[in-house]
């Protein structure tokens, strides 16, 4: 009985519909950034797996990388999306702090080996003209 229930659960169309509704794949911040860069006519590579912090977008020739940071996990300073859960507050703060420290360390490692990095915050993707201007300026830098 347990087995058939499990199978039922796995193939339940309601569940899979609900799960796909939680996070539509083409609206992740990473995909939105890529769409913007493609529209700008830039050529980039995805995921610098060998680079510190695995940047979301890599321009190998120019030694430039871009990160898209979620405001919540990466703690966008002063942003309304960077909330802290009420329960287990100190535990959450430790987790958040570890993420922020890791981001900083990765940025230093990249800089130390001659890479320029840019962070685009998730919420900034809503202001399309601004984000385009920032990306253009970053890519034009020598
Ligand atoms: Zn934000």
XYZ file of C-alpha atoms and ligand atoms in Angstrom:
143
model
C 0.000 0.000 0.000
C 2.766 2.352 0.932
C 4.502 1.798 -2.382
C 1.441 2.499 -4.467
C 0.808 5.622 -2.467
C 4.289 6.814 -3.126
C 3.896 6.217 -6.845
C 0.605 8.000 -6.764
C 2.274 10.944 -5.126
C 5.111 11.089 -7.605
C 2.865 11.078 -10.635
C 0.122 13.223 -9.157
C -0.483 15.899 -11.812
C -1.678 18.384 -9.210
C 1.619 18.136 -7.386
C 3.758 18.609 -10.460
C 1.622 21.518 -11.589
C 1.951 23.137 -8.205
C 5.703 22.574 -8.125
C 6.217 24.124 -11.528
C 4.095 27.092 -10.509
C 6.348 27.778 -7.546
C 9.333 28.547 -9.698
C 8.702 29.059 -13.397
C 12.070 28.370 -14.942
C 12.181 31.253 -17.411
C 11.629 33.906 -14.776
C 14.553 33.114 -12.512
C 16.815 36.122 -11.985
C 19.609 34.315 -13.868
C 17.439 33.762 -16.923
C 16.222 37.331 -16.852
C 19.778 38.624 -16.789
C 20.727 36.386 -19.713
C 17.743 37.617 -21.680
C 18.799 41.218 -21.115
C 22.391 40.490 -22.157
C 21.226 38.635 -25.261
C 18.950 41.544 -26.188
C 21.956 43.843 -25.806
C 23.791 41.749 -28.370
C 26.507 40.546 -26.008
C 28.094 37.131 -26.202
C 28.756 35.416 -22.934
C 29.268 32.044 -21.368
C 27.205 30.530 -18.627
C 28.486 29.552 -15.225
C 32.151 29.853 -14.516
C 32.322 26.530 -12.758
C 36.023 26.840 -12.244
C 35.856 30.381 -10.951
C 35.317 31.361 -7.319
C 31.634 31.619 -6.508
C 30.560 30.204 -9.876
C 29.541 33.462 -11.543
C 26.261 33.318 -13.466
C 27.696 34.865 -16.599
C 31.295 34.913 -17.806
C 33.061 36.998 -20.454
C 36.331 35.059 -20.744
C 38.027 37.355 -23.250
C 37.418 40.455 -21.182
C 37.979 38.682 -17.864
C 34.636 39.878 -16.571
C 31.989 38.044 -14.625
C 28.500 38.861 -13.457
C 26.672 37.518 -10.461
C 22.936 37.730 -9.970
C 22.333 37.738 -6.251
C 18.999 36.971 -4.657
C 18.245 39.816 -2.251
C 17.143 37.475 0.519
C 19.998 34.964 0.723
C 22.756 37.354 -0.225
C 21.402 40.145 1.994
C 20.892 43.110 -0.286
C 21.590 45.963 2.099
C 18.559 48.125 2.768
C 16.355 46.060 0.458
C 12.827 45.149 1.525
C 13.355 41.597 0.247
C 16.213 40.990 2.702
C 13.904 40.053 5.541
C 14.882 37.898 8.517
C 12.594 35.161 9.826
C 11.230 35.900 13.276
C 11.913 32.429 14.634
C 15.484 31.179 15.149
C 16.731 34.617 14.315
C 20.316 34.097 15.466
C 20.602 30.878 13.478
C 19.386 32.622 10.343
C 21.721 35.511 10.928
C 24.641 33.071 11.123
C 23.613 31.517 7.811
C 23.209 34.897 6.152
C 26.527 36.102 7.511
C 28.282 33.009 6.140
C 26.816 33.695 2.689
C 27.863 37.337 2.749
C 31.386 36.413 3.869
C 31.645 33.777 1.146
C 30.516 36.313 -1.470
C 33.114 38.788 -0.267
C 35.844 36.154 -0.273
C 34.935 35.062 -3.800
C 34.996 38.655 -5.016
C 38.475 39.057 -3.518
C 39.713 35.835 -5.090
C 38.411 36.902 -8.486
C 39.919 40.346 -8.192
C 43.211 38.800 -7.072
C 43.445 36.846 -10.304
C 42.537 39.766 -12.514
C 38.816 39.272 -12.969
C 36.373 42.157 -12.815
C 33.066 41.286 -11.261
C 29.684 42.941 -11.169
C 26.808 42.085 -8.867
C 23.268 42.618 -10.082
C 20.676 42.285 -7.355
C 17.494 40.418 -8.079
C 15.316 43.475 -7.353
C 17.354 45.604 -9.771
C 16.205 43.445 -12.675
C 12.833 45.179 -12.362
C 14.346 48.487 -13.480
C 15.272 47.386 -16.964
C 16.733 50.660 -18.261
C 18.944 51.078 -15.204
C 20.232 47.541 -15.324
C 20.973 47.834 -19.049
C 22.928 51.032 -18.425
C 24.945 49.414 -15.645
C 25.711 46.351 -17.741
C 26.761 48.481 -20.706
C 29.050 50.584 -18.503
C 30.576 47.503 -16.902
C 31.238 45.812 -20.228
C 32.707 48.994 -21.727
C 35.243 49.393 -18.895
C 38.830 48.625 -19.824
Zn 17.177 43.928 -3.445
